[in-house]
Coordinates of C-alpha atoms in Angstrom, one line a residue:
X16 CA 0.0 0.0 0.0
X17 CA 1.5 3.3 -1.0
X18 CA 1.3 6.4 1.2
X19 CA 2.4 8.7 -1.6
X20 CA 1.3 8.0 -5.2
X21 CA 4.2 7.8 -7.7
X22 CA 2.1 9.8 -10.2
X23 CA -0.3 12.7 -9.9
X24 CA -2.4 11.8 -12.9
X25 CA -5.1 9.1 -12.8
X26 CA -8.2 8.1 -14.6
X27 CA -10.2 8.0 -11.4
X28 CA -9.7 9.6 -8.1
X29 CA -11.9 8.1 -5.3
X30 CA -12.4 10.3 -2.2
X31 CA -13.1 8.1 0.7
X32 CA -11.7 4.6 1.5
X33 CA -14.9 3.4 3.3
X34 CA -17.4 0.7 2.2
X35 CA -18.2 2.3 -1.2
X36 CA -14.6 3.4 -1.8
X37 CA -13.1 -0.1 -1.3
X38 CA -15.7 -1.6 -3.7
X39 CA -15.0 1.1 -6.3
X40 CA -11.2 0.7 -6.0
X41 CA -11.5 -3.0 -6.6
X42 CA -13.8 -2.8 -9.6
X43 CA -12.3 0.2 -11.3
X44 CA -8.7 -1.1 -11.0
X45 CA -9.6 -4.6 -12.4
X46 CA -8.7 -3.3 -15.8
X47 CA -4.9 -2.8 -15.8
X48 CA -5.3 0.1 -18.3
X49 CA -7.3 2.1 -15.7
X50 CA -5.3 4.1 -13.2
X51 CA -7.0 4.6 -9.9
X52 CA -6.1 6.7 -6.8
X53 CA -8.0 6.1 -3.5
X54 CA -7.7 8.8 -0.9
X55 CA -8.6 8.0 2.7
X56 CA -8.4 10.6 5.5
X57 CA -7.9 8.0 8.1
X58 CA -5.2 5.4 8.6
X59 CA -4.7 1.7 7.8
X60 CA -7.1 -0.8 9.3
X61 CA -4.3 -2.6 11.3
X62 CA -5.8 -1.7 14.7
X63 CA -6.6 -5.1 16.4
X64 CA -10.1 -3.9 17.5
X65 CA -11.1 -3.4 13.9
X66 CA -10.7 -7.1 13.4
X67 CA -12.4 -8.4 16.6
X68 CA -16.2 -8.1 16.3
X69 CA -16.7 -6.6 19.7
X70 CA -14.1 -4.0 18.9
X71 CA -16.7 -1.6 17.7
X72 CA -16.9 -0.6 21.4
X73 CA -13.3 0.7 21.1
X74 CA -13.5 2.1 17.6
X75 CA -16.6 4.3 17.9
X76 CA -15.7 7.5 19.6
X77 CA -12.0 6.8 19.0
X78 CA -10.4 9.5 16.7
X79 CA -8.1 6.8 15.4
X80 CA -11.0 5.2 13.6
X81 CA -14.0 7.6 13.9
X82 CA -14.7 11.1 12.8
X83 CA -16.3 11.6 16.2
X84 CA -19.1 13.8 14.8
X85 CA -22.0 15.0 16.9
X86 CA -25.5 16.1 15.9
X87 CA -27.2 19.3 16.7
X88 CA -29.6 19.2 19.7
X89 CA -32.7 17.4 18.5
X90 CA -36.1 18.9 19.4
X91 CA -37.8 15.6 18.9
X92 CA -35.4 14.0 21.4
X93 CA -36.0 16.6 24.1
X94 CA -33.0 18.7 23.0
X95 CA -30.5 15.9 23.1
X96 CA -27.4 16.0 20.9
X97 CA -26.1 12.5 19.8
X98 CA -22.7 11.2 19.0
X99 CA -22.7 10.3 15.3
X100 CA -19.9 7.8 14.5
X101 CA -18.6 7.6 11.0
X102 CA -15.6 5.5 10.0
X103 CA -12.3 7.3 9.6
X104 CA -10.1 4.3 8.6
X105 CA -9.7 2.0 5.6
X106 CA -13.0 0.2 5.3
X107 CA -14.9 3.1 6.8
X108 CA -18.0 2.3 8.6
X109 CA -17.6 -1.4 7.6
X110 CA -14.6 -1.4 9.9
X111 CA -16.5 -0.2 13.0
X112 CA -20.2 -1.0 12.4
X113 CA -22.4 -3.7 13.7
X114 CA -21.7 -6.1 10.8
X115 CA -25.4 -6.9 10.3
X116 CA -26.2 -7.9 6.7
X117 CA -29.6 -6.8 5.5
X118 CA -30.5 -6.2 1.9
X119 CA -33.7 -4.2 2.4
X120 CA -37.0 -4.7 0.6
X121 CA -37.8 -5.0 -3.0
X122 CA -40.2 -2.1 -2.6
X123 CA -37.3 0.1 -1.6
X124 CA -35.5 -0.2 -4.9
X125 CA -38.7 -0.2 -6.9
X126 CA -39.5 3.1 -5.2
X127 CA -36.2 4.5 -6.4
X128 CA -37.1 3.5 -10.0
X129 CA -40.5 5.1 -9.6
X130 CA -38.9 8.3 -8.6
X131 CA -37.3 8.5 -12.0
X132 CA -34.1 6.5 -11.5
X133 CA -34.1 4.0 -14.3
X134 CA -32.0 0.9 -13.7
X135 CA -32.4 1.0 -9.9
X136 CA -35.5 -1.2 -9.4
X137 CA -35.4 -4.5 -7.4
X138 CA -34.9 -6.6 -10.5
X139 CA -32.0 -4.3 -11.6
X140 CA -30.1 -4.6 -8.3
X141 CA -30.6 -8.2 -7.3
X142 CA -27.9 -9.5 -9.6
X143 CA -25.4 -7.1 -7.9
X144 CA -26.2 -8.6 -4.5
X145 CA -25.6 -12.0 -5.9
X146 CA -22.3 -11.1 -7.4
X147 CA -21.0 -9.6 -4.1
X148 CA -22.2 -12.2 -1.7
X149 CA -20.5 -15.3 -0.3
X150 CA -23.2 -16.7 1.9
X151 CA -21.9 -19.3 4.3
X152 CA -24.7 -21.7 3.6
X153 CA -24.0 -21.6 -0.1
X154 CA -26.2 -20.2 -2.9
X155 CA -29.8 -20.9 -1.7
X156 CA -31.4 -19.2 -4.7
X157 CA -31.9 -16.1 -2.5
X158 CA -28.3 -15.4 -1.7
X159 CA -25.1 -15.5 -3.7
X160 CA -22.0 -17.6 -3.1
X161 CA -18.4 -17.1 -4.1
X162 CA -18.4 -13.3 -4.0
X163 CA -16.2 -11.1 -1.8
X164 CA -18.6 -10.4 1.0
X165 CA -18.5 -13.2 3.5
X166 CA -21.8 -13.6 5.4
X167 CA -22.1 -16.1 8.2
X168 CA -24.5 -17.0 11.1
X169 CA -23.4 -15.6 14.4
X170 CA -21.3 -17.9 16.6
X171 CA -23.3 -17.6 19.8
X172 CA -26.5 -18.9 21.6
X173 CA -28.6 -17.2 24.3
X174 CA -31.6 -19.0 25.7
X175 CA -33.1 -15.6 26.5
X176 CA -33.0 -14.6 22.9
X177 CA -34.5 -17.9 21.9
X178 CA -37.4 -17.2 24.3
X179 CA -37.9 -13.7 22.7
X180 CA -38.0 -15.3 19.3
X181 CA -40.6 -17.8 20.7
X182 CA -42.6 -14.9 22.1
X183 CA -42.6 -13.2 18.7
X184 CA -43.8 -16.4 17.1
X185 CA -46.6 -16.7 19.6
X186 CA -47.8 -13.3 18.4
X187 CA -47.8 -14.6 14.8
X188 CA -44.4 -13.3 13.6
X189 CA -42.8 -16.4 12.0
X190 CA -39.3 -17.7 12.8
X191 CA -36.9 -17.5 9.9
X192 CA -33.6 -19.2 9.4
X193 CA -32.2 -16.2 7.4
X194 CA -33.0 -12.6 8.3
X195 CA -31.0 -10.9 5.6
X196 CA -34.1 -9.4 3.9
X197 CA -37.1 -7.5 5.3
X198 CA -39.8 -8.1 2.7
X199 CA -41.8 -10.3 5.1
X200 CA -42.5 -10.4 8.9
X201 CA -40.0 -12.6 10.6
X202 CA -37.7 -13.2 13.6
X203 CA -34.3 -14.8 13.7
X204 CA -30.6 -14.3 14.4
X205 CA -29.0 -11.7 12.1
X206 CA -26.4 -12.9 9.6
X207 CA -23.2 -10.9 9.8
X208 CA -20.2 -9.9 7.7
X209 CA -17.7 -12.2 9.5
X210 CA -15.4 -15.0 8.7
X211 CA -14.8 -17.6 11.4
X212 CA -15.4 -15.1 14.2
X213 CA -13.4 -12.2 12.6
X214 CA -14.9 -9.0 11.2
X215 CA -15.0 -9.1 7.4
X216 CA -14.9 -5.4 6.3
X217 CA -15.0 -3.9 2.9
X218 CA -11.2 -3.3 3.2
X219 CA -10.6 -7.0 3.8
X220 CA -13.1 -8.1 1.2
X221 CA -12.3 -5.7 -1.7
X222 CA -9.3 -3.5 -1.1
X223 CA -6.7 -5.9 0.1
X224 CA -7.0 -8.3 -2.8
X225 CA -6.5 -5.4 -5.2
X226 CA -3.4 -3.9 -3.5
X227 CA -1.0 -5.9 -5.7
X228 CA -2.3 -4.1 -8.8
X229 CA 0.3 -1.6 -10.0
X230 CA -2.5 0.6 -11.4
X231 CA -4.1 1.2 -7.9
X232 CA -2.6 3.7 -5.5
X233 CA -3.9 4.1 -2.0
X234 CA -3.1 7.1 0.0
X235 CA -3.9 7.0 3.7
X236 CA -4.1 9.9 6.1
X237 CA -4.8 11.9 3.0
X238 CA -7.5 14.4 3.8
X239 CA -9.3 15.8 0.8
X240 CA -9.4 19.7 0.9
X241 CA -11.4 20.5 -2.2
X242 CA -12.4 19.3 -5.7
X243 CA -10.4 21.3 -8.3
X244 CA -12.7 22.6 -11.1
X245 CA -11.8 23.8 -14.5
X246 CA -14.9 25.6 -15.5
X247 CA -17.7 23.1 -14.7
X248 CA -15.4 20.1 -15.0
X249 CA -14.0 18.3 -12.0
X250 CA -10.3 18.1 -12.9
X251 CA -8.8 16.7 -9.7
X252 CA -8.5 16.8 -6.0
X253 CA -6.3 18.7 -3.5
X254 CA -5.5 16.8 -0.4
X255 CA -3.5 17.2 2.8
X256 CA -1.0 14.5 3.7
X257 CA 1.9 14.6 6.1
X258 CA 1.4 18.4 6.5
X259 CA 1.8 19.0 2.8
X260 CA -0.8 20.1 0.3
X261 CA -0.8 17.8 -2.7
X262 CA -2.9 17.6 -5.8
X263 CA -3.9 14.8 -8.2
X264 CA -5.6 15.0 -11.6
X265 CA -8.4 12.8 -12.8
X266 CA -8.8 12.3 -16.6
X267 CA -12.1 10.4 -16.4
X268 CA -13.8 11.2 -13.1
X269 CA -13.5 12.4 -9.6
X270 CA -15.7 10.1 -7.5
X271 CA -16.9 11.1 -4.0
X272 CA -17.4 8.1 -1.7
X273 CA -17.0 9.9 1.6
X274 CA -20.5 9.0 2.8
X275 CA -23.7 10.9 3.6
X276 CA -21.8 13.3 5.8
X277 CA -18.4 13.6 4.0
X278 CA -19.6 13.8 0.4
X279 CA -22.0 16.8 0.7
X280 CA -19.5 18.6 3.0
X281 CA -16.8 18.3 0.4
X282 CA -19.1 19.4 -2.4
X283 CA -20.1 22.5 -0.5
X284 CA -16.5 23.4 0.5
X285 CA -15.6 23.1 -3.2
X286 CA -18.4 25.5 -4.3
X287 CA -21.2 23.1 -5.2
X288 CA -24.3 23.7 -3.1
X289 CA -26.9 26.3 -2.4
X290 CA -25.5 29.5 -3.7
X291 CA -26.7 31.7 -0.9
X292 CA -25.3 29.4 1.8
X293 CA -21.9 29.3 0.0
X294 CA -21.8 33.1 -0.6
X295 CA -22.5 33.7 3.1
X296 CA -19.3 31.9 3.9
X297 CA -17.4 33.6 1.1
X298 CA -17.0 30.4 -0.9
X299 CA -16.8 30.9 -4.7
X300 CA -19.9 29.3 -6.3
X301 CA -19.0 26.7 -9.0
X302 CA -22.6 25.4 -9.4
X303 CA -25.9 26.2 -7.6
X304 CA -27.2 22.8 -6.3
X305 CA -29.7 23.5 -3.5
X306 CA -30.2 19.8 -2.8
X307 CA -26.7 19.2 -1.6
X308 CA -26.8 18.3 2.1
X309 CA -30.6 18.1 2.2
X310 CA -32.8 15.0 2.5
X311 CA -30.8 13.5 5.4
X312 CA -32.6 10.3 6.6
X313 CA -31.6 8.0 9.4
X314 CA -33.1 5.1 11.5
X315 CA -33.9 6.1 15.0
X316 CA -33.9 3.1 17.4
X317 CA -36.0 3.2 20.6
X318 CA -34.0 1.4 23.2
X319 CA -36.5 -0.4 25.5
X320 CA -35.0 -2.3 28.5
X321 CA -36.7 -5.1 30.5
X322 CA -35.4 -6.5 33.7
X323 CA -35.6 -10.3 34.0
X324 CA -35.3 -13.0 36.6
X325 CA -33.6 -16.3 36.1
X326 CA -32.1 -15.6 32.8
X327 CA -28.5 -15.5 31.8
X328 CA -27.5 -12.1 30.3
X329 CA -24.3 -10.4 29.5
X330 CA -24.8 -8.0 32.3
X331 CA -23.8 -10.6 34.9
X332 CA -21.0 -12.2 32.8
X333 CA -19.0 -9.0 32.7
X334 CA -19.4 -8.1 36.3
X335 CA -16.4 -10.1 37.5
X336 CA -12.8 -10.5 36.4
X337 CA -13.4 -14.3 36.2
X338 CA -16.3 -13.7 33.9
X339 CA -14.4 -11.4 31.7
X340 CA -11.5 -13.9 31.6
X341 CA -13.8 -16.7 30.5
X342 CA -15.2 -14.5 27.7
X343 CA -11.6 -13.7 26.5
X344 CA -10.6 -17.4 26.7
X345 CA -13.6 -18.5 24.7
X346 CA -12.9 -16.1 21.9
X347 CA -9.1 -16.9 21.9
X348 CA -9.8 -20.7 21.7
X349 CA -12.9 -20.9 19.6
X350 CA -13.7 -17.5 18.1
X351 CA -17.1 -17.7 19.8
X352 CA -19.0 -16.1 22.6
X353 CA -19.5 -12.4 23.5
X354 CA -16.4 -11.1 21.8
X355 CA -17.7 -12.5 18.5
X356 CA -21.0 -10.8 19.0
X357 CA -22.5 -8.2 16.7
X358 CA -24.0 -5.3 18.8
X359 CA -27.4 -6.8 18.1
X360 CA -27.9 -10.5 17.8
X361 CA -31.6 -11.2 17.3
X362 CA -33.5 -9.4 14.6
X363 CA -37.2 -9.0 14.0
X364 CA -39.2 -7.4 11.2
X365 CA -42.9 -6.6 11.6
X366 CA -45.7 -4.2 10.7
X367 CA -46.5 -1.5 13.2
X368 CA -50.1 -1.6 12.0
X369 CA -52.3 -4.0 9.9
X370 CA -52.7 -1.3 7.3
X371 CA -49.0 -1.3 6.5
X372 CA -48.1 -3.1 3.2
X373 CA -44.7 -4.5 4.3
X374 CA -42.8 -4.5 7.5
X375 CA -42.1 -1.0 8.6
X376 CA -40.4 -1.7 12.0
X377 CA -37.1 -3.5 12.7
X378 CA -36.1 -4.7 16.1
X379 CA -32.5 -5.0 17.3
X380 CA -32.5 -7.3 20.4
X381 CA -29.6 -7.9 22.8
X382 CA -29.1 -9.9 26.0
X383 CA -27.7 -6.9 27.8
X384 CA -28.6 -3.4 28.9
X385 CA -26.9 -0.1 29.6
X386 CA -27.9 3.6 30.0
X387 CA -26.3 4.7 26.8
X388 CA -23.7 3.5 24.3
X389 CA -20.2 3.4 25.8
X390 CA -21.2 3.2 29.4
X391 CA -21.0 0.1 31.7
X392 CA -23.6 -2.6 31.5
X393 CA -26.2 -2.6 34.3
X394 CA -25.7 -4.6 37.4
X395 CA -29.0 -6.4 37.1
X396 CA -30.0 -9.0 34.5
X397 CA -31.9 -7.5 31.6
X398 CA -32.3 -7.4 27.8
X399 CA -32.7 -4.6 25.3
X400 CA -35.3 -4.7 22.6
X401 CA -35.1 -1.7 20.2
X402 CA -37.6 -1.0 17.5
X403 CA -36.9 1.5 14.7
X404 CA -39.1 3.0 12.0
X405 CA -37.7 1.6 8.8
X406 CA -39.1 4.3 6.5
X407 CA -39.1 7.6 8.4
X408 CA -40.8 10.6 7.0
X409 CA -38.7 13.1 8.9
X410 CA -35.9 14.8 6.9
X411 CA -32.8 16.5 8.1
X412 CA -29.7 18.1 6.7
X413 CA -25.9 18.3 6.8
X414 CA -24.2 21.5 5.9
X415 CA -20.8 23.2 6.2
X416 CA -20.2 25.7 9.0
X417 CA -16.9 27.1 7.6
X418 CA -14.8 27.3 4.4
X419 CA -12.3 25.2 6.4
X420 CA -13.1 21.6 5.6
X421 CA -11.5 20.5 8.8
X422 CA -14.4 22.1 10.7
X423 CA -17.1 19.5 11.3
X424 CA -20.3 20.2 9.5
X425 CA -23.6 20.9 11.1
X426 CA -25.6 17.6 11.3
X427 CA -29.3 17.9 12.0
X428 CA -31.2 14.6 11.5
X429 CA -34.4 16.3 12.6
X430 CA -35.7 13.1 14.3
X431 CA -39.4 12.7 15.0
X432 CA -40.2 16.0 13.4
X433 CA -42.9 14.4 11.2
X434 CA -46.2 13.5 13.0
X435 CA -46.3 10.1 11.2
X436 CA -43.0 9.1 12.7
X437 CA -44.3 9.9 16.2
X438 CA -47.3 7.7 15.4
X439 CA -45.1 4.8 14.2
X440 CA -42.9 5.2 17.3
X441 CA -46.0 4.9 19.6
X442 CA -47.2 1.8 17.6
X443 CA -43.7 0.3 17.8
X444 CA -43.5 0.7 21.6
X445 CA -47.0 -0.9 21.9
X446 CA -45.9 -3.8 19.7
X447 CA -42.8 -4.2 21.9
X448 CA -45.0 -4.6 24.9
X449 CA -47.2 -7.2 23.2
X450 CA -44.2 -9.3 22.2
X451 CA -42.7 -9.2 25.7
X452 CA -46.1 -10.1 27.3
X453 CA -46.3 -13.5 25.4
X454 CA -46.2 -16.8 27.3
X455 CA -42.7 -17.9 26.3
X456 CA -41.1 -15.0 28.2
X457 CA -43.2 -15.3 31.3
X458 CA -40.8 -17.6 33.1
X459 CA -38.3 -14.7 33.1
X460 CA -40.9 -12.3 34.6
X461 CA -39.9 -9.3 32.4
X462 CA -40.5 -5.9 33.9
X463 CA -40.3 -2.8 31.8
X464 CA -37.5 -0.6 33.1
X465 CA -37.1 1.8 30.1
X466 CA -39.1 3.8 29.1
X467 CA -41.5 2.6 31.9
X468 CA -45.1 1.4 32.0
X469 CA -46.5 4.8 33.0
X470 CA -46.3 5.9 29.3
X471 CA -49.7 4.8 28.0
X472 CA -51.3 7.2 25.4
X473 CA -50.0 7.8 21.9
X474 CA -48.8 11.2 23.0
X475 CA -47.1 9.7 26.1
X476 CA -45.4 7.0 24.0
X477 CA -44.2 9.6 21.4
X478 CA -42.7 11.6 24.2
X479 CA -41.1 8.4 25.6
X480 CA -39.6 7.7 22.1
X481 CA -37.9 11.0 22.2
X482 CA -36.4 10.1 25.6
X483 CA -35.1 6.7 24.6
X484 CA -34.4 7.3 21.0
X485 CA -30.9 7.2 19.5
X486 CA -29.3 6.8 16.1
X487 CA -28.6 3.4 14.7
X488 CA -25.9 5.0 12.5
X489 CA -27.6 4.8 9.0
X490 CA -27.4 8.3 7.5
X491 CA -28.3 8.5 3.8
X492 CA -29.8 10.7 1.2
X493 CA -27.8 13.9 1.3
X494 CA -26.8 13.9 -2.4
X495 CA -29.9 12.0 -3.7
X496 CA -30.3 10.8 -7.2
X497 CA -33.3 11.9 -9.3
X498 CA -34.5 14.1 -12.2
X499 CA -36.0 17.1 -10.3
X500 CA -34.3 20.3 -9.4
X501 CA -33.5 19.2 -5.9
X502 CA -31.6 16.0 -7.0
X503 CA -27.9 16.2 -6.8
X504 CA -27.0 13.2 -9.1
X505 CA -28.7 11.6 -12.0
X506 CA -29.5 7.9 -12.3
X507 CA -25.9 7.2 -13.4
X508 CA -24.7 8.9 -10.2
X509 CA -23.2 11.9 -12.2
X510 CA -23.4 15.2 -10.4
X511 CA -26.1 17.2 -12.4
X512 CA -24.9 20.3 -14.1
X513 CA -21.2 19.4 -13.9
X514 CA -18.8 17.1 -15.8
X515 CA -16.3 14.6 -14.5
X516 CA -17.8 14.3 -11.1
X517 CA -19.8 11.5 -9.5
X518 CA -21.1 10.6 -6.0
X519 CA -21.2 6.9 -5.3
X520 CA -22.1 6.2 -1.7
X521 CA -25.1 6.2 0.8
X522 CA -25.8 9.9 0.1
X523 CA -27.3 9.1 -3.3
X524 CA -30.2 7.1 -1.9
X525 CA -33.5 9.0 -2.6
X526 CA -35.1 7.1 0.3
X527 CA -33.6 5.0 3.0
X528 CA -33.7 1.2 2.6
X529 CA -35.7 -0.9 5.1
X530 CA -32.9 -2.2 7.2
X531 CA -29.2 -1.8 7.9
X532 CA -27.6 0.1 5.1
X533 CA -24.1 -1.4 4.6
X534 CA -25.2 -4.1 2.1
X535 CA -27.1 -1.6 -0.1
X536 CA -24.1 0.7 -0.1
X537 CA -21.9 -2.1 -1.5
X538 CA -24.4 -2.6 -4.3
X539 CA -24.5 1.1 -5.1
X540 CA -20.7 1.1 -5.4
X541 CA -20.7 -2.1 -7.5
X542 CA -23.3 -0.8 -9.9
X543 CA -21.8 2.7 -9.9
X544 CA -18.3 1.4 -10.8
X545 CA -19.8 -0.4 -13.8
X546 CA -21.6 2.7 -15.0
X547 CA -18.5 4.8 -14.6
X548 CA -16.5 2.4 -16.7
X549 CA -19.2 2.2 -19.3
X550 CA -19.5 6.0 -19.6
X551 CA -15.8 6.4 -20.0
X552 CA -15.9 3.7 -22.7
X553 CA -13.6 1.4 -20.8
X554 CA -14.3 -2.3 -20.8
X555 CA -16.0 -3.6 -17.6

């Protein structure tokens, strides 16, 4: 891996070495005639906690691997500001995330197509999922086998989680062996991007196999400062590395893959965004694009906690040095147990109301509890069951606060600002109570600890949602694709009104997918790379 490219002229410059950037680097450099530069502001992914699944606890909030962003205070959450982790390391968020693999629903992609984005319907993207996947159980017709993305069942078992699955089944939510799609109601253990108990990031899957290619240069700790324009054509990128300002030129295209926060921020700093906003900060306007930074969507999880009796939970296992030693020994010997755990183990998709066409609520369920992420587990046995609205109506924004790209942007997800989202939150909390009340869980005598049984009316429950709500780290949509004046990119992910510039990452989603977003981002990058090569008249 090079830290300083030997040339400053390339066909493609990719800004961002995260999930999308790693896929793009692999696919674009597959043709030896195509010269590719990948710029990553963070460092290499050689930190041990990147590889160990439970290491997300030590990577989020750590400036070595995380941008350590923070939201504005959220009115819908009682004024709370939230930590907003985004990967700053090779592999990006795939190096620090929860490893949960969910495709979303067919209706998500068909909706994209219906919004004017030809080629993005469910039938268009399914082949890309198949090409990328290496499902441990083999090709079952639904999943792919032999691709770069290793997907395995979790290497753990918790009787309490089994009882929760039984409770959901008693309510009519069927058990499923695979919970990698959310088209139908179902409950089961999440599949994860792991191989034999190790995290399998996009850097591991896509970038490392391509590093032997002489036509691919990877520059780490290379912080993009601005896109260089010649008229309305993106000609290259200036970046800061080792205290020196450097520049690289792109003959075919500059591709932004810095994510739903980084990509719109770099566009604005470079003069692409709402003209009035840019002028107010004395940034020369290259192109008036009012949609840049708008349309921010995210999944808000409502962390409900239930105390239990007579159930083994992680809360007790970590309370003693002996318990922690056993956990470490189990992972060292077998790559199993709590250190191999994704943050959420049991998944559940359901409808918040009988009038809803497809599941609109996803539950992340864990045999543990804590007041907030990063704090110690509770001293009492408990589990967390956290529903989230899969298709929120609320829209937020991310915008620059200074011409200095090193200054963090203003991130305002605007959670629960739409009345429908508050209604869905109330319904989701009622559904949570119905699941927990079923007979299979009664032997554990669950007692609602958070938010508390005193919240009863829809208004009460919407207020409770604001108290217990937190991000599940799925920001998308801030450079959405479409044909209208507010769209930032077209259906081929080219920035509208400009030449030689693409955005290929989560920010191009017009609407958020119904589940965890890492798998859809890989598909966006895979399809986007093919379109970039086609448009440049290179062979795919």
